[in-house]
Coordinates of N, CA, C and O and ligand atoms in Angstrom, one line a residue:
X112 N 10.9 108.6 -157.7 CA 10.0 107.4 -157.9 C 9.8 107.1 -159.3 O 9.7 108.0 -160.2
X113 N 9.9 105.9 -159.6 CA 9.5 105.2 -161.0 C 8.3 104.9 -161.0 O 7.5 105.3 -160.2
X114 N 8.2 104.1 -162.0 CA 6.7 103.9 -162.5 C 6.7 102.5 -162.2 O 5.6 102.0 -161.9
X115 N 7.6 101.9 -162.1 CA 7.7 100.3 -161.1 C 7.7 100.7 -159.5 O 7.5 99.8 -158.7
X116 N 8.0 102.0 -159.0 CA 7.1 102.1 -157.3 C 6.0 102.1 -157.1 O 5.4 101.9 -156.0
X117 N 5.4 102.2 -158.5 CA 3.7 102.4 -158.3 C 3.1 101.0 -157.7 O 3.2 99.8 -158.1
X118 N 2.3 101.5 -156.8 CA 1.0 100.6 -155.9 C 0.2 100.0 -157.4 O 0.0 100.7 -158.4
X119 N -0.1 98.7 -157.3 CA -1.0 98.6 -158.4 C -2.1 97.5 -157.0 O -1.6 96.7 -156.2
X120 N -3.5 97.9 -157.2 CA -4.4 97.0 -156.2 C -5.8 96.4 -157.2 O -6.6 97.2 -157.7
X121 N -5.9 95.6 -157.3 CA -7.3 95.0 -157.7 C -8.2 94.9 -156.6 O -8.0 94.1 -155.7
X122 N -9.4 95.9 -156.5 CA -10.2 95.6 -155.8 C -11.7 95.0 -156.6 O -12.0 95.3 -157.8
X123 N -12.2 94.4 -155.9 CA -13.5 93.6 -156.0 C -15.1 94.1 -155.4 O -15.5 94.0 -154.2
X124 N -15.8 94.6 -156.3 CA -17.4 94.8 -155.1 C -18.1 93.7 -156.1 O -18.2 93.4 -157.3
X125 N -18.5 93.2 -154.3 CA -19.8 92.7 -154.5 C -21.3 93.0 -153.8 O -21.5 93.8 -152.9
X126 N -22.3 92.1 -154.3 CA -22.9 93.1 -153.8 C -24.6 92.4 -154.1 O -24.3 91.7 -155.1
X127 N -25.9 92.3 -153.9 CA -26.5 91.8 -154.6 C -27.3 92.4 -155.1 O -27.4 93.6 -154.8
X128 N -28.2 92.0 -156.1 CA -28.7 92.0 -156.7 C -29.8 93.8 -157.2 O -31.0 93.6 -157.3
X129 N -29.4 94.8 -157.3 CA -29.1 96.0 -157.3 C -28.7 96.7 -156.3 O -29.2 97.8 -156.0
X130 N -27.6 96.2 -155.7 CA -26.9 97.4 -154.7 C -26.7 98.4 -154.8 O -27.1 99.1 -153.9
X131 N -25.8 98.8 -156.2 CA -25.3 99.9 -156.4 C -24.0 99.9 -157.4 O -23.4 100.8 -157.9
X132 N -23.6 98.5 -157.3 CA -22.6 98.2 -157.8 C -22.0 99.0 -159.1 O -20.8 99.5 -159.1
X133 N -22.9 99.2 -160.1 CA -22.4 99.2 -161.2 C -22.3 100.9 -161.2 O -21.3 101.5 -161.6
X134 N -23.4 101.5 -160.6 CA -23.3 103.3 -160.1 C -22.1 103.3 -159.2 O -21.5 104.4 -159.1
X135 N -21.8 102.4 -158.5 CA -20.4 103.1 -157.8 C -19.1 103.0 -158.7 O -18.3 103.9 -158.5
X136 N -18.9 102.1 -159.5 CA -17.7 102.3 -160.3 C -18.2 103.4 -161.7 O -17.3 103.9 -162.5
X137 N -19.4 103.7 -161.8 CA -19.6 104.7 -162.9 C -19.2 106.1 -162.2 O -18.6 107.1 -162.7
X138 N -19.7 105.8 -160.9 CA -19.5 107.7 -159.9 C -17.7 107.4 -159.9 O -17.2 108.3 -160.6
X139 N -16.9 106.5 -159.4 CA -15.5 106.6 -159.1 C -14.7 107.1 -160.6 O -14.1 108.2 -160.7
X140 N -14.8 106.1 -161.6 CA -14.5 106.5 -163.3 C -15.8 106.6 -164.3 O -16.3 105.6 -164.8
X141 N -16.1 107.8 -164.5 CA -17.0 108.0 -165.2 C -16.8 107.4 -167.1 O -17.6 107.3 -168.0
X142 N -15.3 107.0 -167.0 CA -15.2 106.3 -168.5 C -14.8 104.5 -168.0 O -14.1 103.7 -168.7
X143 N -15.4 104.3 -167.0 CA -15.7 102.8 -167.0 C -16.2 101.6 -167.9 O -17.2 102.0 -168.4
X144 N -16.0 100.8 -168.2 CA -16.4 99.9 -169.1 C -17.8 98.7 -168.4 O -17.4 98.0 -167.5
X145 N -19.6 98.5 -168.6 CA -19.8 97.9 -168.0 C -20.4 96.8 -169.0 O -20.5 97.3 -170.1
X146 N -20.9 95.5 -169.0 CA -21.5 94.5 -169.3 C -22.6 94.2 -168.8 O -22.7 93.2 -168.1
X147 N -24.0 95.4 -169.2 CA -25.3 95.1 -168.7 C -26.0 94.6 -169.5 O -25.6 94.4 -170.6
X148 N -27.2 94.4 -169.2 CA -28.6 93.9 -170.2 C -29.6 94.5 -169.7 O -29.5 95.0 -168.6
X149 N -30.9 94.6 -170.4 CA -32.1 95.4 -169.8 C -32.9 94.7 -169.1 O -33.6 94.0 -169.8
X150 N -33.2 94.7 -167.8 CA -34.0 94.8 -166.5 C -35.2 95.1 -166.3 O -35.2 96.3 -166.4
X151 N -36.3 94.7 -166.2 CA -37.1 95.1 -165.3 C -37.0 96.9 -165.3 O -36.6 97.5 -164.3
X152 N -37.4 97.8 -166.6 CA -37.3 98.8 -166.6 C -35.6 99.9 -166.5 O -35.2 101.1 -166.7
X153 N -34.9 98.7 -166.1 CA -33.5 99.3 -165.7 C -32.4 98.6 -166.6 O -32.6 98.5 -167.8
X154 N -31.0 98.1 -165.9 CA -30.4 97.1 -166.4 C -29.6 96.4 -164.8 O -29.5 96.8 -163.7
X155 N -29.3 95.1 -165.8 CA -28.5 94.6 -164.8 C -27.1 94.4 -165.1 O -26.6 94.8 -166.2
X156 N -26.3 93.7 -164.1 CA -25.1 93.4 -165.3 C -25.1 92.0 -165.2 O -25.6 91.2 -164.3
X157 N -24.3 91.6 -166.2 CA -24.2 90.1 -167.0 C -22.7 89.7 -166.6 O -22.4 88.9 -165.8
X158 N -22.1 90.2 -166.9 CA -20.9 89.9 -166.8 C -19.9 90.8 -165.8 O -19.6 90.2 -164.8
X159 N -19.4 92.1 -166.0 CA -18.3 92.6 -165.0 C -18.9 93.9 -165.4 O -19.8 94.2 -166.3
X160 N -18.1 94.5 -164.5 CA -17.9 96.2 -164.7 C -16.2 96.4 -164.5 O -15.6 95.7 -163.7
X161 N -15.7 97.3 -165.4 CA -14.6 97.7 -165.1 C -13.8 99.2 -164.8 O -13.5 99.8 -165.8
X162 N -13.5 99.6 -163.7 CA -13.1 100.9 -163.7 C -11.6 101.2 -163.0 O -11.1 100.4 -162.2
X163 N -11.0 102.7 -163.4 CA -9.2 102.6 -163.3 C -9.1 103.9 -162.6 O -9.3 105.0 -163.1
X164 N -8.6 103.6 -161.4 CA -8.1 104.9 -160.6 C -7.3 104.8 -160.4 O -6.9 103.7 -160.2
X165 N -6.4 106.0 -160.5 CA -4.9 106.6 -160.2 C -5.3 107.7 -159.2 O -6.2 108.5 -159.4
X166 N -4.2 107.5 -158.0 CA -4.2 107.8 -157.1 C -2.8 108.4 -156.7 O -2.1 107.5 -156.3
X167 N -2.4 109.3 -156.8 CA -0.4 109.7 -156.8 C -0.1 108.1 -156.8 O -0.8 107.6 -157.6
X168 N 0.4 107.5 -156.4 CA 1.2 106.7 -156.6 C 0.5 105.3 -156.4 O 1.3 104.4 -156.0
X169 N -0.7 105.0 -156.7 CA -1.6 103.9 -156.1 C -2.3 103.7 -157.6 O -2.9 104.6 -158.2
X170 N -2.3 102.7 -158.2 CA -3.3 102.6 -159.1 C -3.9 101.4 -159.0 O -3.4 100.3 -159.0
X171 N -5.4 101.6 -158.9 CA -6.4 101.1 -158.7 C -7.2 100.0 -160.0 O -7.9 100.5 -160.9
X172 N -7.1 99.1 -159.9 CA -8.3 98.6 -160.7 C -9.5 97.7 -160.0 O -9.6 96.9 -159.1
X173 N -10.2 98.3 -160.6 CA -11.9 98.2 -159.4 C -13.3 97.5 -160.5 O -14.0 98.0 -161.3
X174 N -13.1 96.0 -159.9 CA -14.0 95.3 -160.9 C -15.3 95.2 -160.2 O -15.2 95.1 -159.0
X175 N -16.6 95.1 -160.7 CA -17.5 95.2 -160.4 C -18.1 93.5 -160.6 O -17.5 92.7 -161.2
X176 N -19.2 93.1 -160.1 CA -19.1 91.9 -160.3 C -21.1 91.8 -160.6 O -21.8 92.7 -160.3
X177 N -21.6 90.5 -161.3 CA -23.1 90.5 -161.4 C -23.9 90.1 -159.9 O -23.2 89.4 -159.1
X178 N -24.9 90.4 -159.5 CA -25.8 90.8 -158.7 C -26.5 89.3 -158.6 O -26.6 88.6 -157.6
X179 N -26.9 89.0 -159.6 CA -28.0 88.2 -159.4 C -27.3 86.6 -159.1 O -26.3 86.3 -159.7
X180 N -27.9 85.7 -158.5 CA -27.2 84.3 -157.9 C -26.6 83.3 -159.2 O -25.6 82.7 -159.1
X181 N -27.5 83.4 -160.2 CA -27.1 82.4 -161.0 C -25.7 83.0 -162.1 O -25.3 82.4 -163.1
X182 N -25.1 84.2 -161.6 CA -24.0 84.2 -162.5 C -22.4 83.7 -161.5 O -21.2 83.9 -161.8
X183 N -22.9 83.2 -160.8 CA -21.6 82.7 -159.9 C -20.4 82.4 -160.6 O -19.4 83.1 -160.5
X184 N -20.5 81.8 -161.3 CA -19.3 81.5 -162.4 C -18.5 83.2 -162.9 O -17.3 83.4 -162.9
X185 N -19.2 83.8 -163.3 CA -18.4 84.6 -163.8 C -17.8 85.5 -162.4 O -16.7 85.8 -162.7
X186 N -18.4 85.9 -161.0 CA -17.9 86.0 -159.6 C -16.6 85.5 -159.4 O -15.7 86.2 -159.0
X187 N -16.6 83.8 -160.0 CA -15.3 83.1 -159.4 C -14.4 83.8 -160.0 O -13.4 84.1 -159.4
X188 N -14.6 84.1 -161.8 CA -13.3 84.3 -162.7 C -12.4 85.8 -162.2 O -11.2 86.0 -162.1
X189 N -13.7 86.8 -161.9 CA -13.2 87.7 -161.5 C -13.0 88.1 -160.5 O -13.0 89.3 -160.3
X190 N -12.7 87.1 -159.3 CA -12.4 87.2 -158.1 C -10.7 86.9 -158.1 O -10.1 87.4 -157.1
X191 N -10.1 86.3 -159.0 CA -8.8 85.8 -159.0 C -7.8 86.9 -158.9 O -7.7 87.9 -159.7
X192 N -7.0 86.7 -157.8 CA -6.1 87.8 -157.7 C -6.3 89.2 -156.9 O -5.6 90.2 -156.7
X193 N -7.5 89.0 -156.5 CA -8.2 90.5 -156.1 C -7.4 90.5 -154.7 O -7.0 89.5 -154.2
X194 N -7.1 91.9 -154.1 CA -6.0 92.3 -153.1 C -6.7 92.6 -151.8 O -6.3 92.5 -150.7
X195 N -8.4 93.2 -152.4 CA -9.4 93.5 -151.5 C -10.7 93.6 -152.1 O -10.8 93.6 -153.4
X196 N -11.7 93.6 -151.6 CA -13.3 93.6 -151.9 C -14.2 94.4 -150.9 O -14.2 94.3 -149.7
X197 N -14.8 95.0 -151.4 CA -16.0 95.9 -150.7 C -17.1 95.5 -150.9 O -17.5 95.4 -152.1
X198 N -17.8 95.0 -149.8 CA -19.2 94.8 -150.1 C -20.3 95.6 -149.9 O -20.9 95.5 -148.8
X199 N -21.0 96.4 -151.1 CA -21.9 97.0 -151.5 C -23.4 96.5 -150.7 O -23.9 95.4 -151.1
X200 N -24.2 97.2 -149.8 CA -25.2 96.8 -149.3 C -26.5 97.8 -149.6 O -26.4 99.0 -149.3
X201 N -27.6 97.3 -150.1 CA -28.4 98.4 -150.4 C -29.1 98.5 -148.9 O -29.5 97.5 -148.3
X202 N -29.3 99.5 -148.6 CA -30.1 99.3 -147.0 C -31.7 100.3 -146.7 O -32.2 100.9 -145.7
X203 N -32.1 100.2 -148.1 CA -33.4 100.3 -148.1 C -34.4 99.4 -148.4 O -35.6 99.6 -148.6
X204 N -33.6 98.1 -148.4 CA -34.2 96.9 -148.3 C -33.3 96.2 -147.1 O -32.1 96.4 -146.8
X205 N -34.2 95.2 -146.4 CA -34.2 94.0 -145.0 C -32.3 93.7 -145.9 O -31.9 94.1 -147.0
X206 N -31.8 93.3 -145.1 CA -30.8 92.0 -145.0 C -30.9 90.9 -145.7 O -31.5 90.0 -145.2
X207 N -30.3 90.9 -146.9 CA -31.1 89.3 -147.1 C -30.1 88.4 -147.5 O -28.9 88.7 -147.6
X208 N -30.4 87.3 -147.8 CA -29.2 85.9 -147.3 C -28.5 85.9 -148.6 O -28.2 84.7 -148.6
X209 N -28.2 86.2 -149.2 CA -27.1 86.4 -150.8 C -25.9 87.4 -150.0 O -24.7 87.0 -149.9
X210 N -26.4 88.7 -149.3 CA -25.4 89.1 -148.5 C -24.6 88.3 -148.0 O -23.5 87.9 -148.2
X211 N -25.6 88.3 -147.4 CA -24.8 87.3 -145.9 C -23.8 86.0 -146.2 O -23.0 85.4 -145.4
X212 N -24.1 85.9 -147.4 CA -23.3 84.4 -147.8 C -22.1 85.1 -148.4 O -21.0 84.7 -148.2
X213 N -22.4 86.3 -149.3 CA -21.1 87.3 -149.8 C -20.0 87.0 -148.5 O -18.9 86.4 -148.5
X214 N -20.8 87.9 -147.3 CA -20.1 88.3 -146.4 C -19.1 87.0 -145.8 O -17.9 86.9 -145.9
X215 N -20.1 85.9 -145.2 CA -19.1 84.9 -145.2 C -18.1 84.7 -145.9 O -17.0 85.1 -145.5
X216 N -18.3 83.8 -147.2 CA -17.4 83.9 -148.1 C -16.2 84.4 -148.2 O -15.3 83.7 -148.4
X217 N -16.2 86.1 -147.9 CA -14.9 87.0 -147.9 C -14.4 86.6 -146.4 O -13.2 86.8 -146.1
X218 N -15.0 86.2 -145.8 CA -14.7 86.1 -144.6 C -13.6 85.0 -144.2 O -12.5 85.1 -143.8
X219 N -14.6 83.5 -144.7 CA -13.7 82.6 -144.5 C -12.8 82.5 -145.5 O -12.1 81.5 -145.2
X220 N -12.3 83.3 -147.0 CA -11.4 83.2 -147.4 C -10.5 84.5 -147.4 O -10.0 85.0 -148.4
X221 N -10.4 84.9 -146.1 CA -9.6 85.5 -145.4 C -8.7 87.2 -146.1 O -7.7 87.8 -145.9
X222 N -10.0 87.2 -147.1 CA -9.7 88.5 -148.2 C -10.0 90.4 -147.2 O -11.1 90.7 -146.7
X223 N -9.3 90.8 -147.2 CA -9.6 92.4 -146.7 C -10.5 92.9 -147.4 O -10.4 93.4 -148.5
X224 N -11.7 92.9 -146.5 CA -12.8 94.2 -147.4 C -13.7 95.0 -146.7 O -14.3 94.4 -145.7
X225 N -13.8 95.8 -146.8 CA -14.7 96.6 -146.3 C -16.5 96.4 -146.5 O -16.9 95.7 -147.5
X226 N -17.3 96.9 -145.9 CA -18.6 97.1 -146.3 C -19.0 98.8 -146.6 O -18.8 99.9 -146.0
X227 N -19.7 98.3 -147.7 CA -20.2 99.9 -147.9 C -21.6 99.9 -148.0 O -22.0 99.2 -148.9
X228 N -22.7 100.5 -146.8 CA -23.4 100.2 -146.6 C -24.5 102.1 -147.7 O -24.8 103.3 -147.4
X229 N -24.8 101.2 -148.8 CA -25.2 102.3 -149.8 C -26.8 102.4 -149.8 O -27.6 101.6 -149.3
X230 N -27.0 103.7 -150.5 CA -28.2 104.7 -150.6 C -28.0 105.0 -149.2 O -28.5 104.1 -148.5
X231 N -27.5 105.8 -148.7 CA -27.9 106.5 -147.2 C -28.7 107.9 -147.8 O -29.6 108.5 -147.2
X232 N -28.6 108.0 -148.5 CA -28.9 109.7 -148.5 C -30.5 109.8 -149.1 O -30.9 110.9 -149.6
X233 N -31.2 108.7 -149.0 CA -32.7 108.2 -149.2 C -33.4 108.5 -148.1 O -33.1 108.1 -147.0
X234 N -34.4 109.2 -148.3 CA -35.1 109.5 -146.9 C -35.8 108.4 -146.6 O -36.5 107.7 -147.4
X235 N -35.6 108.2 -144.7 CA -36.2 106.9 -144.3 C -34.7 105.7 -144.0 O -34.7 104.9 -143.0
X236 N -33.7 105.8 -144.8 CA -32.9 105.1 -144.8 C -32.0 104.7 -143.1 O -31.3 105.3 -142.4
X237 N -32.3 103.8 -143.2 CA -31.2 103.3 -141.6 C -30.6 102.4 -141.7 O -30.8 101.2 -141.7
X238 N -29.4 103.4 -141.9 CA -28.3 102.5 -141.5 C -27.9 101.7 -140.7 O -27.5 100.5 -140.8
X239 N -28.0 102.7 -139.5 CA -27.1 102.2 -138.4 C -27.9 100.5 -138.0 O -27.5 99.8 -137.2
X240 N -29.0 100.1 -138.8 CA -29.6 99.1 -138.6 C -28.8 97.8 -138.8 O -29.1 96.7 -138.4
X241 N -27.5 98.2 -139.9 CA -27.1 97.1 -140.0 C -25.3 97.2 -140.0 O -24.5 96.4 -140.6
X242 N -25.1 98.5 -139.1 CA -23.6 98.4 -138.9 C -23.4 97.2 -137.8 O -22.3 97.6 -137.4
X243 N -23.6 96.3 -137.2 CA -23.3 95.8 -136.7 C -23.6 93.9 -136.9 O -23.5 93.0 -136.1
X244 N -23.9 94.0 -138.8 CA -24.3 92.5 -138.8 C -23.1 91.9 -139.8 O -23.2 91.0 -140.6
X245 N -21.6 92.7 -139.3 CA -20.9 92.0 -140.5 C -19.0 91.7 -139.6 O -17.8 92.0 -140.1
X246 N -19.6 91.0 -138.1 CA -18.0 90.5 -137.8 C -17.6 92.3 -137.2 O -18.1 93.3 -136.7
X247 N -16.2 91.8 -137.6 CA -15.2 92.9 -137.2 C -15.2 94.0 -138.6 O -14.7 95.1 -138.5
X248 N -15.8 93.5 -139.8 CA -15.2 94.4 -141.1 C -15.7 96.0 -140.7 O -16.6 96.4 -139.9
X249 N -14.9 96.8 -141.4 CA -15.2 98.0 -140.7 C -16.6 98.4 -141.9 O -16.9 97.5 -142.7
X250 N -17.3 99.6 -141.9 CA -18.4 99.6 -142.2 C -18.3 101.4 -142.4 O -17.8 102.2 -141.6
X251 N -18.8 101.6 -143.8 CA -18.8 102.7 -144.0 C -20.3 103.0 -145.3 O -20.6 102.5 -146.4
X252 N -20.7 104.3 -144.3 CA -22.2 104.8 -145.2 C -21.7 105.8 -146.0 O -20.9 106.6 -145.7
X253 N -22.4 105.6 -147.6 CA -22.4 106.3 -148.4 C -23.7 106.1 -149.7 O -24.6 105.3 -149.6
X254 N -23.5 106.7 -150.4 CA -24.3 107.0 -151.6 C -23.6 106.8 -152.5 O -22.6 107.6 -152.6
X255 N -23.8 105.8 -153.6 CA -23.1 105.2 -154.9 C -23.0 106.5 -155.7 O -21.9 106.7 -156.3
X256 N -24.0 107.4 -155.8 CA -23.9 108.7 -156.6 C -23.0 109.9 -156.2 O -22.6 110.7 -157.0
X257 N -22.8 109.9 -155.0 CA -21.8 110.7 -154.1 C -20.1 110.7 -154.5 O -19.4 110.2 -153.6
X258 N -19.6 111.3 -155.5 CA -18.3 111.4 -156.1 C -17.4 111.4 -154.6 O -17.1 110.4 -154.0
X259 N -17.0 112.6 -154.3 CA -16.8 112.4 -153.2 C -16.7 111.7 -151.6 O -15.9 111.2 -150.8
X260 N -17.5 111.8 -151.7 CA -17.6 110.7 -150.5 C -17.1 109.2 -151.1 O -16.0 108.8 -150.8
X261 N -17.8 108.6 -151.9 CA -17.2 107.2 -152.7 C -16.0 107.2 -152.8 O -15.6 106.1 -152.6
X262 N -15.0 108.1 -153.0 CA -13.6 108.3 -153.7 C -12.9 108.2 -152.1 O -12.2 107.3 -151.8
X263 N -13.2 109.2 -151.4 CA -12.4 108.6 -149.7 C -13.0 107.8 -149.1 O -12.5 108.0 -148.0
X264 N -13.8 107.0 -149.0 CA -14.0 106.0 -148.8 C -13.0 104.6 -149.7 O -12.3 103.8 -149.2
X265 N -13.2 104.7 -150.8 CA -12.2 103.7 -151.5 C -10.8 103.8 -151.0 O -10.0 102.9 -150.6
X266 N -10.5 105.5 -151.2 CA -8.8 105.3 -151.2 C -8.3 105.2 -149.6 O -7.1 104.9 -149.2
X267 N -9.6 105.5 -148.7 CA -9.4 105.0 -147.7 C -8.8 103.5 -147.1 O -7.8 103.2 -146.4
X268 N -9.9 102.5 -147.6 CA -9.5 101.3 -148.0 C -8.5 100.8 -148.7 O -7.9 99.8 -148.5
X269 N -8.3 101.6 -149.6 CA -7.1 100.7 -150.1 C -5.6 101.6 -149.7 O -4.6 101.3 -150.4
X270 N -5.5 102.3 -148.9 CA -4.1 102.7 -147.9 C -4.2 101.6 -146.7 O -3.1 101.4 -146.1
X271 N -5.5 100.9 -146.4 CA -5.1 99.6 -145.1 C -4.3 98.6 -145.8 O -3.6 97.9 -145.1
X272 N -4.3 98.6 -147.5 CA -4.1 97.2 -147.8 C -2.6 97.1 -148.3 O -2.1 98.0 -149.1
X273 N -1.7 95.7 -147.7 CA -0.4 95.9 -147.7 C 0.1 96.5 -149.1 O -0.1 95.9 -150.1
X274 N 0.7 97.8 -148.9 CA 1.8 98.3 -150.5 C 2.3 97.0 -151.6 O 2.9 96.0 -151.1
X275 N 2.1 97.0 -152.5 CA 2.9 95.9 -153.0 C 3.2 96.4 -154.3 O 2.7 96.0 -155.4
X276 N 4.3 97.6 -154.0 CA 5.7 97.8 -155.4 C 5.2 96.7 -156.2 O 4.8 95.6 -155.9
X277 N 5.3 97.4 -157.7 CA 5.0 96.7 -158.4 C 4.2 95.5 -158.7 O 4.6 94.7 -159.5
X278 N 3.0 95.4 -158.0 CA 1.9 94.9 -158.3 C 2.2 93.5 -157.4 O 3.2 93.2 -156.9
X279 N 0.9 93.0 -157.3 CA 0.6 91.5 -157.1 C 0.5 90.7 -158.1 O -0.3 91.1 -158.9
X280 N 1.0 89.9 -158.3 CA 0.7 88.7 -159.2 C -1.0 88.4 -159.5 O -1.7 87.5 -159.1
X281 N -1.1 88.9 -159.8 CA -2.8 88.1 -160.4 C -3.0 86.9 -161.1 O -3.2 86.8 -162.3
X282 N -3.1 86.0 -160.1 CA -2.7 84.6 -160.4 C -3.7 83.8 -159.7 O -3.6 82.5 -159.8
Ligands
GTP508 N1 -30.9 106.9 -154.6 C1 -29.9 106.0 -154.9 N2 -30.0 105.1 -155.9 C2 -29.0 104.3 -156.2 C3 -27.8 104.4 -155.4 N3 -26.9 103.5 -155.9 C4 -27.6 102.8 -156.9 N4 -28.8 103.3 -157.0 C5 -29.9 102.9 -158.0 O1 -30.2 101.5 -157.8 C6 -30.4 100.8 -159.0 C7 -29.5 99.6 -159.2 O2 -28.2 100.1 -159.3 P1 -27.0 99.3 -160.1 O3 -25.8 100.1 -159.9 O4 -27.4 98.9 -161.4 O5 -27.0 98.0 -159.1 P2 -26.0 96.7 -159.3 O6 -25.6 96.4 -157.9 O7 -25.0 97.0 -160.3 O8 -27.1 95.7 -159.8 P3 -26.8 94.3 -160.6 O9 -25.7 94.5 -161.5 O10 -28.1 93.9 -161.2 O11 -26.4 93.3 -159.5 C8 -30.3 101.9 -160.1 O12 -31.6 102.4 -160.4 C9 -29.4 103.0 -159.4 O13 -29.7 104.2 -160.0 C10 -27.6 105.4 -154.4 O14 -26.6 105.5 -153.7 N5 -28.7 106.2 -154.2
MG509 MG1 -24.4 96.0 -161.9

């Protein structure tokens, strides 16, 4: 095998407005690059997150995207090219309609993604409350802090998504 057999995949999380987003690409590459600002005691991000997995023969780039409604613009820039998207759900809060419009969205533009339905490991947390509000996409519980578990869950998802030797055009 060369280094032009290699899998190269852009994936995409989104997610709203503190899901987890920016903790699950910090737990997957701990030397990730992120674009936050300070929060309401915390941060948010402004612009992207970026993080790079290598997988034997699969290399991963996993962009993170901002939370909050009014950065749509920078969403669209970094959505270009993406091969798949996970959508990040915090489920210690109701359902709420920024989801749900994520979800559409991926939906009607006919993109492969998964849901990752995050903080399970919070006491009180129910899941199962909302494996069933997202279509056919498959649905998987985890914890953004959870190395492990996060890491087969991703590379799980991206073995569904067609091989493409030498990259996709990101275009
Ligand atoms: N207990 C617990 N806390 C989590 C988990 N994932 C994220 N958090 C916390 O939730 C808060 C928001 O996390 P972020 O990763 O900044 O969320 P985000 O989706 O990137 O937020 P925006 O960029 O503002 O949209 C932080 O305080 C995290 O520590 C998790 O799995 N379990
Ligand atoms: Mg973030």
């Amino acid at each position: 095998m060369t280094m032009a057999d290699e899998t190269k995949l852009k994936i995409v999380i989104f997610g709203a407005f503190g899901a987890g987003k920016t903790t699950l690409i910090k737990t997957l590459d701990p030397e990730s690059k992120h674009v936050e600002a300070n929060c309401a005691g915390g941060t948010t991000t402004v612009a992207l997150d970026f993080g790079r997995i290598q997988s034997y023969a699969c290399r991963i780039h996993i962009y993170g995207t901002p939370g909050q409604e009014r950065f749509e613009f920078a969403r669209e820039i970094i959505t270009k090219g993406m091969d798949g998207a996970i959508l990040l759900v915090d489920v210690t809060s109701p359902l709420d309609g920024f989801t749900r419009h994520l979800s559409n969205t991926l939906q009607d533009a006919k993109v492969p993604f998964v849901v990752f339905l995050n903080k399970c490991e919070i006491d009180g947390a129910n899941p199962d409350a909302f494996t069933g509000q997202f279509g056919l996409s498959e649905v998987r519980k985890v914890s953004a802090k959870d190395k492990e578990q996060c890491m087969g869950a991703l590379l799980q998802f991206a073995g569904t998504l067609a091989p493409r030797p030498n990259g996709r055009n990101h275009t």
